[in-house]
mmCIF file of C-alpha atoms in Angstrom:
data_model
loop_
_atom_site.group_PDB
_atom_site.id
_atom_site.type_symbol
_atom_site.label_atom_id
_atom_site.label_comp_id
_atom_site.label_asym_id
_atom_site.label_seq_id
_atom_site.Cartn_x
_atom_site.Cartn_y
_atom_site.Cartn_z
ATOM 1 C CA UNK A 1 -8.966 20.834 20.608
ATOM 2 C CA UNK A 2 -8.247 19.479 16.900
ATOM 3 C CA UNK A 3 -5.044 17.796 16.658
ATOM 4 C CA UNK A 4 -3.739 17.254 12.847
ATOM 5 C CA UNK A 5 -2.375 14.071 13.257
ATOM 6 C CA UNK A 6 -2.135 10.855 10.386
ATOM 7 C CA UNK A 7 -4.029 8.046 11.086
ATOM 8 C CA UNK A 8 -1.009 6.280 9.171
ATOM 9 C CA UNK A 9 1.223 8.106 12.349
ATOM 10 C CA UNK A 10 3.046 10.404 9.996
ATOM 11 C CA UNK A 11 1.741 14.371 9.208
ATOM 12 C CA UNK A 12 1.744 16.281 12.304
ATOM 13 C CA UNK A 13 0.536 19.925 12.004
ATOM 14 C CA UNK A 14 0.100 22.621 14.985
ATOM 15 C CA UNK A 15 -2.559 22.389 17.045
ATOM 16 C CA UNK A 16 -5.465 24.302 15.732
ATOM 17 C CA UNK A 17 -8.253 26.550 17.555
ATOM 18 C CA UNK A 18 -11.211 24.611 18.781
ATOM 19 C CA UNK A 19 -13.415 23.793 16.027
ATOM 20 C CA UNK A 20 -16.811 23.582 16.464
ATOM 21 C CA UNK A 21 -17.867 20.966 14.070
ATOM 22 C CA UNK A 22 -19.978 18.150 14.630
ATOM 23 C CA UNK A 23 -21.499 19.057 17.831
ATOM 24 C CA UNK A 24 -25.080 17.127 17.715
ATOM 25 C CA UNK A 25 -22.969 13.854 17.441
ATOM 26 C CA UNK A 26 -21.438 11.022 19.652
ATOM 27 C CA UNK A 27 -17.993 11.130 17.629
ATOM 28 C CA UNK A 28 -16.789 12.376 14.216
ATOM 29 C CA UNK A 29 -13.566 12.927 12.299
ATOM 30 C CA UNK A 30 -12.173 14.553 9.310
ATOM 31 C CA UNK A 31 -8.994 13.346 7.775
ATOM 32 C CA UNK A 32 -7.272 13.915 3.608
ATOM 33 C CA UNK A 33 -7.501 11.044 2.027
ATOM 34 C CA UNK A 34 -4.145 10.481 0.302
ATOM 35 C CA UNK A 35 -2.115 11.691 3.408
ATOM 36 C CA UNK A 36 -4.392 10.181 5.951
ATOM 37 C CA UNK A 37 -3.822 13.743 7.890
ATOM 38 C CA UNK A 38 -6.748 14.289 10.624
ATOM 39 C CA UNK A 39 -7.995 17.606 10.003
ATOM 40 C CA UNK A 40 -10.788 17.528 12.594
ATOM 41 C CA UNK A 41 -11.375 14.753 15.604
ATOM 42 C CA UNK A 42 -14.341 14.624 18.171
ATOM 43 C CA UNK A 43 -14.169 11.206 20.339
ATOM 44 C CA UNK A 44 -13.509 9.391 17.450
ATOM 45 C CA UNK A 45 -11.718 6.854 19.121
ATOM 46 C CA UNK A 46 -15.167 5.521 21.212
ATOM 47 C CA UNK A 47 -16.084 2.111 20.069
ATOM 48 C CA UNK A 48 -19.632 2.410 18.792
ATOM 49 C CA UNK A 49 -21.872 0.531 16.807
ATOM 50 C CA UNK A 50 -21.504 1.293 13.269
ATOM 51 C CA UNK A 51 -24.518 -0.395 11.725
ATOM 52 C CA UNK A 52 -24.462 -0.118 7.649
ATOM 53 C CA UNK A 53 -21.110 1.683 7.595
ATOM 54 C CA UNK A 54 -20.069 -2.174 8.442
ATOM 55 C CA UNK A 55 -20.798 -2.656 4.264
ATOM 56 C CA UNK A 56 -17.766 -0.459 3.784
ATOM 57 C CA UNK A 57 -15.542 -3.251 4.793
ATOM 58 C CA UNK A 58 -17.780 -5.969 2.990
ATOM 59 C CA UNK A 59 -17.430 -4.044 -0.211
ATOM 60 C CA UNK A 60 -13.415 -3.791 0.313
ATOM 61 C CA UNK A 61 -13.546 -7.749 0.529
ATOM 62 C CA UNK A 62 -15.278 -7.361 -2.667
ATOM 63 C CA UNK A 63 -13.224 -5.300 -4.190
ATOM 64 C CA UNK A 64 -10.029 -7.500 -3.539
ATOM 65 C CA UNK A 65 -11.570 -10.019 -4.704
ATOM 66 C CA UNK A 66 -12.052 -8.199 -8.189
ATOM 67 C CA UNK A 67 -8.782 -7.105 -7.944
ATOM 68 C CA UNK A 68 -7.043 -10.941 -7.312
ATOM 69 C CA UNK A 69 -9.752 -12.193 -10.122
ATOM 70 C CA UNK A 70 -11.698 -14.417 -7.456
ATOM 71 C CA UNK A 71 -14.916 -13.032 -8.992
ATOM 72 C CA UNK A 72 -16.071 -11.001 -11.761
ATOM 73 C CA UNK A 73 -18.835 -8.476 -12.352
ATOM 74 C CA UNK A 74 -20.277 -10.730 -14.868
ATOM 75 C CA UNK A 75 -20.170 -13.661 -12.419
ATOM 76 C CA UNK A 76 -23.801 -14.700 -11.240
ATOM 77 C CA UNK A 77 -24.567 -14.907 -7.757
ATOM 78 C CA UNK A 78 -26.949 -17.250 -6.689
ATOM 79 C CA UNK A 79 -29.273 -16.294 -3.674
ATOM 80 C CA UNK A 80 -29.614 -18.666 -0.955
ATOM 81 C CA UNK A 81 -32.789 -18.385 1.384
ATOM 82 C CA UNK A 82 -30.497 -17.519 4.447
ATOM 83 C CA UNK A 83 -29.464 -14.578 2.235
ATOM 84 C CA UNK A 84 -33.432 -13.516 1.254
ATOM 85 C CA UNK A 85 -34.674 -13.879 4.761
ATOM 86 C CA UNK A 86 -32.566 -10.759 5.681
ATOM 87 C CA UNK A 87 -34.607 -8.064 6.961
ATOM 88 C CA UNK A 88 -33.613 -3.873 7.006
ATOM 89 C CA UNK A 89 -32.516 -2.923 3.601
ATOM 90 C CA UNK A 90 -33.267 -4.690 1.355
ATOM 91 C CA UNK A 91 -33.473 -5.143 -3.011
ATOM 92 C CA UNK A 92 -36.287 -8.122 -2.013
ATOM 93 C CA UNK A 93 -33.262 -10.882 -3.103
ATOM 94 C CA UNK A 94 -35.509 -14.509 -3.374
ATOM 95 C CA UNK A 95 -33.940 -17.916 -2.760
ATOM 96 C CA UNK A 96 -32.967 -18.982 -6.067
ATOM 97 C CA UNK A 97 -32.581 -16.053 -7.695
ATOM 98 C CA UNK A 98 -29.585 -15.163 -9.539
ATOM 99 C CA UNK A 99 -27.908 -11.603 -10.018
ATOM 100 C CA UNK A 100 -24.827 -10.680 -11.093
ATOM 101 C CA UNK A 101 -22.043 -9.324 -8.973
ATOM 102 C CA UNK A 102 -22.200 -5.876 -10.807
ATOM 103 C CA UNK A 103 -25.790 -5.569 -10.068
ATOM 104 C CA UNK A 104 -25.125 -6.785 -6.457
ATOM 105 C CA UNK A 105 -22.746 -3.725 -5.583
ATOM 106 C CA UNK A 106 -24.969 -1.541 -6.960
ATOM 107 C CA UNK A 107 -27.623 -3.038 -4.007
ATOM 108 C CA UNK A 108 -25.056 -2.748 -1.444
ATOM 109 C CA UNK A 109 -23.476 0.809 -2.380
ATOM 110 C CA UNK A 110 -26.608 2.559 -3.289
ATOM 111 C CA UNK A 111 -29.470 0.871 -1.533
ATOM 112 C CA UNK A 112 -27.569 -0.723 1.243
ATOM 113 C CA UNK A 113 -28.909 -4.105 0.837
ATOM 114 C CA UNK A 114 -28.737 -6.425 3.862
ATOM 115 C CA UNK A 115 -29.564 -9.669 1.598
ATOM 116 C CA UNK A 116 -27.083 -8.658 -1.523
ATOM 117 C CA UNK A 117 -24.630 -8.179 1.171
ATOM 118 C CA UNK A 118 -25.093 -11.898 2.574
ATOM 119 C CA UNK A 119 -24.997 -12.964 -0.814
ATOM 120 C CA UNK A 120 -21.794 -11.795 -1.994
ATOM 121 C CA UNK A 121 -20.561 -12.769 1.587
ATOM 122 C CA UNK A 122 -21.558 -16.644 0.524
ATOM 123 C CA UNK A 123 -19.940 -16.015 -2.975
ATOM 124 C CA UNK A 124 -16.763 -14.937 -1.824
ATOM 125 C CA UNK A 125 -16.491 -16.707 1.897
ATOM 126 C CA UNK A 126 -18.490 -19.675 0.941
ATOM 127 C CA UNK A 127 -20.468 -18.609 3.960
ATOM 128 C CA UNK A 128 -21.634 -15.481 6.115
ATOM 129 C CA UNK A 129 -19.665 -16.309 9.148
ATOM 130 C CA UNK A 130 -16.020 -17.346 7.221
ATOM 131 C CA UNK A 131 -16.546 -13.732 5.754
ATOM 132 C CA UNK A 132 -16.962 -12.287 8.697
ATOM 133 C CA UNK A 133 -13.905 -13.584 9.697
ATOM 134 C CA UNK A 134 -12.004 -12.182 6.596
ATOM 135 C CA UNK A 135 -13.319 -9.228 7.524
ATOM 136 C CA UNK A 136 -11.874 -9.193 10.997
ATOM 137 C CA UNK A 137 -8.727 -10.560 9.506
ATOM 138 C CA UNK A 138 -8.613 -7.261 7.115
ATOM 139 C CA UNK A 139 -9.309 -4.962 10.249
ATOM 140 C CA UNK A 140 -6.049 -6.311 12.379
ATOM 141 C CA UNK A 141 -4.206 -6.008 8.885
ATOM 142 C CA UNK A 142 -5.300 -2.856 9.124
ATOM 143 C CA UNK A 143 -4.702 -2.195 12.824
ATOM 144 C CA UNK A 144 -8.373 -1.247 13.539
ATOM 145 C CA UNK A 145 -8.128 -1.330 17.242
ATOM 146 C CA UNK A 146 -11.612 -0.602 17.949
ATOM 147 C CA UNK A 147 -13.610 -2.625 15.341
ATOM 148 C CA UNK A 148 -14.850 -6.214 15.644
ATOM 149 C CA UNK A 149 -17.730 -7.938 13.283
ATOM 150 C CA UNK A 150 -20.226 -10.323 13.769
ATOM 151 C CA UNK A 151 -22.247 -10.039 10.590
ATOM 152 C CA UNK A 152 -21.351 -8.203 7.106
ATOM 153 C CA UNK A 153 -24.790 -6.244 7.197
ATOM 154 C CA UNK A 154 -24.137 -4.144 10.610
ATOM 155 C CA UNK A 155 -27.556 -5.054 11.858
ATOM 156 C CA UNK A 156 -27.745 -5.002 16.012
ATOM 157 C CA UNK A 157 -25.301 -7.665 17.328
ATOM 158 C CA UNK A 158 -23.779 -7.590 20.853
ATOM 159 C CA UNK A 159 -19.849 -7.036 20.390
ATOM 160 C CA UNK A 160 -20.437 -5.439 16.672
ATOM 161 C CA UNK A 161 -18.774 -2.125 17.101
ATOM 162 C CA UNK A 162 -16.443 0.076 15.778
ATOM 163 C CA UNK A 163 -14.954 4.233 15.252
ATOM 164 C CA UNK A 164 -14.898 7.269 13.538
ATOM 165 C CA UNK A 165 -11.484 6.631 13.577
ATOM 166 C CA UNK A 166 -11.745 3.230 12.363
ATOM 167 C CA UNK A 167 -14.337 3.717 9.220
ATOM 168 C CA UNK A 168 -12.141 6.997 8.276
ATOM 169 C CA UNK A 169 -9.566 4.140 7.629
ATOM 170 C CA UNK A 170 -11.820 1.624 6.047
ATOM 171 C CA UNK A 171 -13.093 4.388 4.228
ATOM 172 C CA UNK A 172 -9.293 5.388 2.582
ATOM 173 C CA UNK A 173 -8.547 1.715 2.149
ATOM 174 C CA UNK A 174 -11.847 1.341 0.255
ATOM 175 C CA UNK A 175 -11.065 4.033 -2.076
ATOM 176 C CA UNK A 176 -7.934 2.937 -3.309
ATOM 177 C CA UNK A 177 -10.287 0.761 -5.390
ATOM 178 C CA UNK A 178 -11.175 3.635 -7.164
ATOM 179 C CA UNK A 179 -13.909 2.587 -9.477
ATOM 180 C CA UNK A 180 -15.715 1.878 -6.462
ATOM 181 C CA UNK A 181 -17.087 5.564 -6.890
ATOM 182 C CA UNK A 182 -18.499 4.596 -10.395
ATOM 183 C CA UNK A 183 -21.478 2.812 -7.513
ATOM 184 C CA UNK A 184 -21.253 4.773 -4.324
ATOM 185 C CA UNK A 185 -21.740 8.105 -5.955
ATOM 186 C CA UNK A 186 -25.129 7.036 -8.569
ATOM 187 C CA UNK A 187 -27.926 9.046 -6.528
ATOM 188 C CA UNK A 188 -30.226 6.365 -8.399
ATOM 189 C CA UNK A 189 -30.085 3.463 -10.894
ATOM 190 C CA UNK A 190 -32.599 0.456 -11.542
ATOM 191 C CA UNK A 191 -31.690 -3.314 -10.946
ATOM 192 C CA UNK A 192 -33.748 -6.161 -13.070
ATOM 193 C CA UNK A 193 -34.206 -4.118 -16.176
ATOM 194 C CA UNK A 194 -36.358 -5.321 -18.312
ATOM 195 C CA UNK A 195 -38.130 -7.285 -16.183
ATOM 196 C CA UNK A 196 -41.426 -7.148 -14.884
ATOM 197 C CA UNK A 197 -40.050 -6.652 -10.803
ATOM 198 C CA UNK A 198 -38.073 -3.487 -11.888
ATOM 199 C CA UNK A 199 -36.437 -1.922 -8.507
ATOM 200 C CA UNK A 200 -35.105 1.600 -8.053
ATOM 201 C CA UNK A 201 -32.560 1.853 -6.052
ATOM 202 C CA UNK A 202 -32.426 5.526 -4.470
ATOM 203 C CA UNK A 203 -28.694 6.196 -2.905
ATOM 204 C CA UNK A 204 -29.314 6.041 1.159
ATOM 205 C CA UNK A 205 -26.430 8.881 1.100
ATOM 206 C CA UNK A 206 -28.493 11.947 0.053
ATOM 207 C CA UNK A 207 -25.113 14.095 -0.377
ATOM 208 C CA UNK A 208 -24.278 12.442 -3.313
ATOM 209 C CA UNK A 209 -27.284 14.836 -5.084
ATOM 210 C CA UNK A 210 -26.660 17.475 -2.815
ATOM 211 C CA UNK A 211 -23.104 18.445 -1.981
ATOM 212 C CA UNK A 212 -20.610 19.099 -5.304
ATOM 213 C CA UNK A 213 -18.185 16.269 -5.121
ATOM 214 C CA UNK A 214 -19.212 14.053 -2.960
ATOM 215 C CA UNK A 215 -19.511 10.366 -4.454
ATOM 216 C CA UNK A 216 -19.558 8.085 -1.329
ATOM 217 C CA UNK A 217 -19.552 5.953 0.610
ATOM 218 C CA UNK A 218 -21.957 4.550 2.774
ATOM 219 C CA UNK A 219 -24.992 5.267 5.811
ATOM 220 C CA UNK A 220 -26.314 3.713 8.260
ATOM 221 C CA UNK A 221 -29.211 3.684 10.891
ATOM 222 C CA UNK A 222 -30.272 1.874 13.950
ATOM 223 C CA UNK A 223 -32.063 2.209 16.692
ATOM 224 C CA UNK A 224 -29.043 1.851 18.999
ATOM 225 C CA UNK A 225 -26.818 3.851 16.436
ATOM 226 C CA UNK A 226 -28.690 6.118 15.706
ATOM 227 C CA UNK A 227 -27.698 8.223 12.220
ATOM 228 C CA UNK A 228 -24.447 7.590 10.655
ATOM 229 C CA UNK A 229 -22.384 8.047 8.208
ATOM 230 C CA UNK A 230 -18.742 7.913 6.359
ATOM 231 C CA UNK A 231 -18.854 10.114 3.045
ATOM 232 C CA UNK A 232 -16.313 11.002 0.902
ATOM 233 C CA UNK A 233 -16.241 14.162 -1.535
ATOM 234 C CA UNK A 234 -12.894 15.806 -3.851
ATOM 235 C CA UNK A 235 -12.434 19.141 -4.881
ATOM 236 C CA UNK A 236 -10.123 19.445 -7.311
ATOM 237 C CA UNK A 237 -7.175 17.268 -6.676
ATOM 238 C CA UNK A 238 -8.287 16.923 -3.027
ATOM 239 C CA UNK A 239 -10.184 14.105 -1.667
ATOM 240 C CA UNK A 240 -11.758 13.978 2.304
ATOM 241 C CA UNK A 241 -13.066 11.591 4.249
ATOM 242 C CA UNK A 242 -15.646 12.697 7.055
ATOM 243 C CA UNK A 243 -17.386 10.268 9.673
ATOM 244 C CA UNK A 244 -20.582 11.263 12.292
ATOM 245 C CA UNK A 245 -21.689 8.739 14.404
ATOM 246 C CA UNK A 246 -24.475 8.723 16.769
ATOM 247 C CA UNK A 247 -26.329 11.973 14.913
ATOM 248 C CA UNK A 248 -30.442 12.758 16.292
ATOM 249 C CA UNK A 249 -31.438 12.648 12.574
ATOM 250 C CA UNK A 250 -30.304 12.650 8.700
ATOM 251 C CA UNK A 251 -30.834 16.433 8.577
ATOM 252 C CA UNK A 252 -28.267 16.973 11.422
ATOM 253 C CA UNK A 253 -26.198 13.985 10.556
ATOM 254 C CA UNK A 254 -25.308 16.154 6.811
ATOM 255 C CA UNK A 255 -25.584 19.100 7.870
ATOM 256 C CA UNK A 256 -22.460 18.401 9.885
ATOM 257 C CA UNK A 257 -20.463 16.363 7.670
ATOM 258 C CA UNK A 258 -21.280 19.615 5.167
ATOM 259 C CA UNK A 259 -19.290 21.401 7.929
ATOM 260 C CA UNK A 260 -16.732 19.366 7.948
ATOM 261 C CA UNK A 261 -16.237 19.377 4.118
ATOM 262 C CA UNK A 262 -16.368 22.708 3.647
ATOM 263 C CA UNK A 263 -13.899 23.437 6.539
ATOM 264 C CA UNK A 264 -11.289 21.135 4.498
ATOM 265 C CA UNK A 265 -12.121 22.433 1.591
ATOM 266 C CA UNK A 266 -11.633 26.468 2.528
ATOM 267 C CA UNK A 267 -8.981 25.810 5.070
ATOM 268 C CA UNK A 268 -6.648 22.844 2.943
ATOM 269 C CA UNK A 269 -4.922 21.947 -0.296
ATOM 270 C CA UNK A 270 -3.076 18.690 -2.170
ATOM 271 C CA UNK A 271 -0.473 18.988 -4.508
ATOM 272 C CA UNK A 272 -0.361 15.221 -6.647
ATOM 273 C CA UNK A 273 2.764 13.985 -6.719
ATOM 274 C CA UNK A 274 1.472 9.704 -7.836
ATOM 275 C CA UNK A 275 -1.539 8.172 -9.172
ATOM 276 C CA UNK A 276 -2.328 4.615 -8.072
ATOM 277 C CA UNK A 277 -0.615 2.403 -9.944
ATOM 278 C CA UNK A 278 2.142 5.108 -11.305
ATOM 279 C CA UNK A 279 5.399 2.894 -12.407
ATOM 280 C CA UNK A 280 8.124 4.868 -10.261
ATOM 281 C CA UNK A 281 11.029 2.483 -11.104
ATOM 282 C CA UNK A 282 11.968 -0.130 -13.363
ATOM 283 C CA UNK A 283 14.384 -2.953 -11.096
ATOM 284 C CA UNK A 284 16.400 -5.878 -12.312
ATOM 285 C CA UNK A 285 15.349 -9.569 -11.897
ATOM 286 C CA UNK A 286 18.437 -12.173 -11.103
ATOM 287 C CA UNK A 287 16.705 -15.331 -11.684
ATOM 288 C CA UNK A 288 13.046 -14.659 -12.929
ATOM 289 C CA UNK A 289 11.514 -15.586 -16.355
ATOM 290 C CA UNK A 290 11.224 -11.606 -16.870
ATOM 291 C CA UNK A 291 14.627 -9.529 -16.553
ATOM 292 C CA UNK A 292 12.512 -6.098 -14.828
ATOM 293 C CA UNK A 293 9.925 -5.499 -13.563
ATOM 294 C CA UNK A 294 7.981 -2.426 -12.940
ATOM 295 C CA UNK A 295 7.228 -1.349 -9.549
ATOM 296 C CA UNK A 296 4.455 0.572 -9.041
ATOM 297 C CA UNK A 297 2.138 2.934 -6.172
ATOM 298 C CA UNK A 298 -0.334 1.326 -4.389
ATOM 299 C CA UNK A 299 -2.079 4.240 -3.832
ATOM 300 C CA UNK A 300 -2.698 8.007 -5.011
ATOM 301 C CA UNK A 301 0.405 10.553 -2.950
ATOM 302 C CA UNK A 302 -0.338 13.566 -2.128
ATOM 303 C CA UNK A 303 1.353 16.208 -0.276
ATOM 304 C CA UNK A 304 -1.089 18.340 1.946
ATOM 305 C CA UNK A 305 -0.732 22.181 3.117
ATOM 306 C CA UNK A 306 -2.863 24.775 4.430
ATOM 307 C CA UNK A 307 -3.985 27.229 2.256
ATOM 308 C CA UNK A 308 -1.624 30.244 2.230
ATOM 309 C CA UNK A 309 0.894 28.356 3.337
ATOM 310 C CA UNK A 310 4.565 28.361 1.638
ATOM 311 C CA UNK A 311 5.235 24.983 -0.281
ATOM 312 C CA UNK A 312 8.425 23.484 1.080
ATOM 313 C CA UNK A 313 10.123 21.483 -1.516
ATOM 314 C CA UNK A 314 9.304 17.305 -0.831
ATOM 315 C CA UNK A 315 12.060 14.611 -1.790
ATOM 316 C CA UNK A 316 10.499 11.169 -2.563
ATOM 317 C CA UNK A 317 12.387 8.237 -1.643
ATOM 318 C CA UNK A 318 12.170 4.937 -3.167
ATOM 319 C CA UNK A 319 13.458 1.948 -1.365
ATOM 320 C CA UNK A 320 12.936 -1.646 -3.491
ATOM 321 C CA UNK A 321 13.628 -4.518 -1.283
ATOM 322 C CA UNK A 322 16.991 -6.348 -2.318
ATOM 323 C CA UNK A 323 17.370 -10.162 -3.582
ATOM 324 C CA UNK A 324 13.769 -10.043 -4.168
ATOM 325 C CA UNK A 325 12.512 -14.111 -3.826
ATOM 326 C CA UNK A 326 11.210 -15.725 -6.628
ATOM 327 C CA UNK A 327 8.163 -16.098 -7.313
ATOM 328 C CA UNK A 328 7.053 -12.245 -7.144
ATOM 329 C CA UNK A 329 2.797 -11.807 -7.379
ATOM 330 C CA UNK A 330 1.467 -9.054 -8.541
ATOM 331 C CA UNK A 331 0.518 -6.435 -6.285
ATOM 332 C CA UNK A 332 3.257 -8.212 -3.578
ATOM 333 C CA UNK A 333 4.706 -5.190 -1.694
ATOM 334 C CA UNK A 334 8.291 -5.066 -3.363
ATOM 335 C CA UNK A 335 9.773 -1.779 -1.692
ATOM 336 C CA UNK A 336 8.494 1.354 0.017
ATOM 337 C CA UNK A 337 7.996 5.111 -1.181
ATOM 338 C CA UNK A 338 8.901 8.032 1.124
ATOM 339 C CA UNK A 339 7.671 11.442 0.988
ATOM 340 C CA UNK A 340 10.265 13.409 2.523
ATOM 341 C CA UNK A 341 9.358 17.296 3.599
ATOM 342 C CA UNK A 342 11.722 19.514 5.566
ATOM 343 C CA UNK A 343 13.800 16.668 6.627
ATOM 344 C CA UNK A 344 10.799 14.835 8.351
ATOM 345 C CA UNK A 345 9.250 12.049 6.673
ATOM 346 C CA UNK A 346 5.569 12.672 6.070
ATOM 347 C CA UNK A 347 4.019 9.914 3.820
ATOM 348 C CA UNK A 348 5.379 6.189 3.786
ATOM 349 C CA UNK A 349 3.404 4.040 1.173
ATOM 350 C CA UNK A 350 4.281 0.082 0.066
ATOM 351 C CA UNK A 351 5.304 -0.433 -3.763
ATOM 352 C CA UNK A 352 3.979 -3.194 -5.380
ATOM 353 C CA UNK A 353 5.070 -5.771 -8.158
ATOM 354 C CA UNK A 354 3.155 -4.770 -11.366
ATOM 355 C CA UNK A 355 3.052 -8.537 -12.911
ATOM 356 C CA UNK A 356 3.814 -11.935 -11.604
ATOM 357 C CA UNK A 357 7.215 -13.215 -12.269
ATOM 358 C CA UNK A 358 8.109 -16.949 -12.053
ATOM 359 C CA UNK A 359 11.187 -18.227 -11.519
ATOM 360 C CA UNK A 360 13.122 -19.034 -15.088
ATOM 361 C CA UNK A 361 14.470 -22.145 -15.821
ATOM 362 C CA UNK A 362 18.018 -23.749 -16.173
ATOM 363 C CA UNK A 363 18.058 -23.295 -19.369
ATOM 364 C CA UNK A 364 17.115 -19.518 -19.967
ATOM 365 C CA UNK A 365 19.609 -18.820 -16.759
ATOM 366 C CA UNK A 366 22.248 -20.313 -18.894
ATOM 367 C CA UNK A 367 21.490 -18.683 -22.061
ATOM 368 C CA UNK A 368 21.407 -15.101 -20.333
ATOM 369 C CA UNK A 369 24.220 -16.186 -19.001
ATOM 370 C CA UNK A 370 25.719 -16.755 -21.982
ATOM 371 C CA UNK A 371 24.547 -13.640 -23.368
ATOM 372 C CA UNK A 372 25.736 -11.653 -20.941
ATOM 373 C CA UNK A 373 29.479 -13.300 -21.721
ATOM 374 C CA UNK A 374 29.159 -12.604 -24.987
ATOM 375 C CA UNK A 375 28.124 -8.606 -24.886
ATOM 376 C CA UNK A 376 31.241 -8.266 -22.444
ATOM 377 C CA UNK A 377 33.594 -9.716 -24.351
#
């Protein structure tokens, strides 16, 4: 039986027919993006091993880290021979070597490169095994109940495991960095042009060529593992997420995430009510060096519905926490936005601060204050 829960605990629909989707797989699931509502869910609670689908969370790591302006693209990375003696998947990295960090996502998106992967780990973490343990940091801030890490690459390691249910997650919190797409969805692209050791890099995730829309996110293969993957496609204004884990082979293992998409696709529809990043309210600032500040989504809303269905009316709801404490950092969660549909709550999504604000000084306090005196009297 498919449930249509929220992995964020909020959209509940009716319980739908059984679905036959997925069969030739250990666990999959199928949830909308924005609203995080599961649309299709086969075991996807078993802790399994995940193997490359792991690079999903090392490329969100990377992606804050863009974000905070820890790194740039332009910044070189310089390889270290821990990081070349990777084996798997590989863009043949040597010690010594430097390449930038644009050029390393493009290895670890498209060609799903074990030794890029170590290297950004060392740029960012200052080593392989403090990354790690942002990573598992990230996955309790995210409440991943069934994942734990023990390398960034998600080669065979005992106690490396995680979900369907798990990776949908990663796989929504990875896409909030939207430009991540720009990499995921290339089907090909060539690192060290103009060189003489030229590499094309062919995207592991054949669907990207294949299935309209899709543009993510990431594969992965063992032995123990067997075929998996967590791939993302939008239609319109509607983005899914669908995870197979533990497929027989890559034919099977998209064939049924095809399924899956197409299902969503026929069956569902969004209705955009935010982009990431939309200002949604302007608030006052008591005692910072800036008098408002613009709070902002930190994500894309949606409102979900089946298709056919009659559109109830939503009511957002936009809660900024009071007194806010000086200083304020940008993208700080400042307040809360609530979709509100039929008198239930569906969506609940932080706001963020849009800029830093320090606190001002003495002497501006008293000169507002001042000014405030004088346009009141």
């Amino acid at each position: 039986m498919a449930l249509l829960l929220s992995v964020g605990g909020g959209r509940t629909f009716a319980a739908e027919k059984t679905l036959k989707l997925a069969p030739n797989s250990s666990s999959a699931i199928l949830i909308e993006r924005d609203t995080g509502t599961v649309l299709f869910n086969k075991n996807s609670h078993k802790k399994l091993p995940p193997a490359s689908m792991t690079k999903i969370m090392t490329m969100i790591l990377i992606m804050e880290a863009l974000d905070s302006g820890k790194i740039k693209l332009t910044d070189p990375v310089r390889v270290s021979e821990y990081a070349a003696s990777m084996g798997g998947s590989q863009i043949f990295l040597e010690p010594g070597e430097e390449m930038t960090v644009h050029d390393m996502i493009k290895g670890i998106a498209i060609g799903s490169a074990n030794d890029a992967s170590v290297a950004m780990a060392e740029k960012i973490g200052g080593s392989e095994s403090s990354f790690v343990d942002m990573m598992n940091k990230k996955a309790k801030q995210l409440r991943l109940n069934e994942t734990f890490f023990k390398n960034v690459t998600g080669l065979p390691a005992a106690g490396h495991y995680s979900s369907a249910h798990d990776m949908a997650i990663m796989g929504k919190e990875l896409l909030k960095h939207e430009e991540i797409t720009k990499y995921t969805g290339l089907y090909e692209e060539y690192l060290r042009q103009n060189t003489s050791k030229k590499f094309w890099l062919v995207n592991t995730n054949r669907l990207v060529k294949f299935y309209p829309g899709t543009d993510g996110l990431k594969t992965g293969f063992t032995q123990e593992a067997k075929y998996c993957l967590t791939a993302t496609a939008k239609k319109h204004d509607m983005r899914v997420i669908a995870v197979v884990m533990g497929a027989p082979n890559p034919k099977e293992r998209n064939k049924q995430i095809t399924e899956m998409f197409d299902y969503a696709f026929s069956q569902y529809a969004t209705k955009k009510l935010y982009d990431r990043h939309q200002i949604v309210k302007q608030v006052k600032i008591q005692k910072g060096n800036k008098q408002r500040l613009a709070v902002v989504t930190s994500e894309s809303i949606s409102v979900l519905s089946k298709r056919g269905e009659k559109e109830n009316k939503v009511n957002p709801q936009i809660t900024v926490t009071p007194d806010l404490k000086m200083p304020i950092k940008k993208g700080q969660q400042v307040g809360t936005l609530s979709i509100v549909k039929g008198g239930k709550t569906i969506t609940k999504s932080p706001l963020l601060a849009s800029e830093n604000v320090k606190s001002a000084s003495w002497w501006s306090l008293f000169k507002r204050t001042i000014g405030h005196m004088a346009k009141s009297s």
